[in-house]
Amino acid sequence: MHHFQYHHDELFCEDVAVREIADAVGTPFYLYSRATLERHFRAFDGAFANTDRLVCFSAKANASLAILTLLNRLGSGLDIVSGGELFRGLKAGIAPDKIVYSGVGKKSDEIDFALQSGILMFNIESVDELDLINRRAGELGKKAPIAIRVNPDVDPKTHPYISTGLKKNKFGIDVVTALEAYKAARKLENVAVVGIDCHIGSQITDLKPFADALESLKTLMHELKSVGIDIRYLDMGGGLGITYDQELPPAPDEYARAIVTALKELPVKLILEPGRVIVGNAGILITRALYRKMGTEKNFFVVDAGMNDLLRPTLYQAFHAIQPVVLKTDQKLTADVVGPICETSDFLARDREMVDVRNGDLLAVMSTGAYGFSMSSNYCSRPRVAEVMVSGDRFYVIRARQGYEDLVVGETVPPLLEA
Ligand code: LLP
């Protein structure tokens, strides 16, 4: 992570001392490096330079407007899973014909919104959904461009909660039934079959599952061709992993080479939906240590960020490195880093050997740019944290910290309850 580095004893994001930002905006906050975001996007997109492709950043990883706007400027499209993400993407200026829409539970109003916006394609996840999209398109006088999300039944060897391409997962249509679904789609009046899609999981650190999924898609494409169905877009989904700890994921150009080689001369436009690999290591979470509790069995550092701000350690037992923002000591200690929430599951790290922390110290929770803020909540009526972007020697608050009033927006007490 070239843009999060220590100069002397202080952590910098590009040319700004993290401590200075914390003094100005308070804690906790997410901090992103613009230069890192740009480097990651260019490395990924550039790896496919000689291929007809569209990189559609996966909004779920981080849908903040400033980040989407930056990625749009770099040429990115968007992979969405909700009407809300479509709204954000359009607001960030992303052209609708660069937006693909996946998800097993698209609702009628979301489908209408996408049809009216003129998105590139719907990635269909069930036959029922295909029927609904056909009906909605007919109603609106549109033709819905669709791909079928194929479930290739490959094991991505990642955390079970984030693997999606196994038969037992709820995603996509299994590769055997998919052919029938395509034949059915072809007969529908308000649907245009344009693509084939898969997404097998996330934080994948091996190329084999991608290659296996692609083989299975290619086989299906040949079958489709033999019955006269021509595919224009092949969407490989996202899933490329990053280094949180010791993982050694393939570099984007190795990933690209594997896919492009397998595609060979197939006359399709390739779509990719990377999320984590673009933003994961472009963001960190800054929190302040509140209390130091040295126990007989365990030591705890209580910090001001909790599981509502960063859910990944709780939900997936995910590892995030935790580093002091200002290096003061070499003394090491084993402790749990925990938040203020009233649950034992509220931790950022467990039994972590780390540099000793004093009350008031700032800590950086690393590699939290993806699925950090986007999975945060207001649990325990905790205002959502601020987000900051650094560019060179300047920093910008891209999302203000919520205040208490924000917590009650939209709530009403029925008059009958009022005295
Ligand atoms: N496309 C589709 C259809 C997806 O479902 C996802 C992620 C992506 C693309 C982007 O995948 P990526 O390149 O980021 O791996 N909250 C979990 C990750 C859930 C991923 C869900 N789908 C986490 O924090 O690890």
Tab-separated table of C-alpha atoms and ligand atoms in Angstrom, residues 58 60 79 102 149 162 199 201-203 237-240 273-276 312 316 371 375, ligand 1:
chain	number	residue	atom	x	y	z
A	58	SER	CA	-19.285	-3.326	-7.928
A	60	LYS	CA	-21.779	-2.826	-2.967
A	79	ASP	CA	-22.483	-3.372	-11.134
A	102	SER	CA	-27.546	-8.524	-10.645
A	149	ARG	CA	-26.581	-15.624	-14.386
A	162	ILE	CA	-19.203	-15.103	0.387
A	199	HIS	CA	-20.144	-14.536	-10.212
A	201	GLY	CA	-17.686	-15.615	-4.915
A	202	SER	CA	-15.490	-13.027	-3.323
A	203	GLN	CA	-11.942	-12.785	-1.890
A	237	GLY	CA	-18.542	-11.038	-12.191
A	238	GLY	CA	-16.063	-9.948	-9.525
A	239	GLY	CA	-14.270	-11.839	-6.809
A	240	LEU	CA	-10.546	-11.262	-7.152
A	273	GLU	CA	-17.431	-6.557	-11.837
A	274	PRO	CA	-14.514	-5.996	-9.451
A	275	GLY	CA	-15.234	-4.447	-6.080
A	276	ARG	CA	-12.779	-5.369	-3.338
A	312	ARG	CA	-16.337	-7.839	8.686
A	316	TYR	CA	-16.701	-13.384	8.726
A	371	TYR	CA	-17.411	-3.569	2.537
A	375	MET	CA	-21.980	-2.515	5.485
B	1	LLP	N1	-20.649	-9.000	-8.720
B	1	LLP	C1	-21.586	-9.622	-7.978
B	1	LLP	C2	-22.788	-10.137	-8.625
B	1	LLP	C3	-21.400	-9.733	-6.585
B	1	LLP	O1	-22.341	-10.324	-5.848
B	1	LLP	C4	-20.232	-9.207	-5.981
B	1	LLP	C5	-20.020	-9.326	-4.540
B	1	LLP	C6	-19.274	-8.573	-6.812
B	1	LLP	C7	-19.519	-8.493	-8.175
B	1	LLP	C8	-18.017	-7.963	-6.270
B	1	LLP	O2	-17.184	-8.918	-5.707
B	1	LLP	P1	-15.706	-8.525	-5.235
B	1	LLP	O3	-14.902	-8.182	-6.467
B	1	LLP	O4	-15.784	-7.385	-4.313
B	1	LLP	O5	-15.211	-9.754	-4.577
B	1	LLP	N2	-19.389	-8.419	2.301
B	1	LLP	C9	-18.415	-9.428	1.936
B	1	LLP	C10	-18.297	-9.577	0.444
B	1	LLP	C11	-19.600	-9.893	-0.228
B	1	LLP	C12	-19.484	-9.924	-1.714
B	1	LLP	C13	-20.842	-9.990	-2.340
B	1	LLP	N3	-20.824	-9.930	-3.762
B	1	LLP	C14	-17.082	-9.094	2.586
B	1	LLP	O6	-17.004	-8.096	3.312
B	1	LLP	O7	-16.112	-9.831	2.430
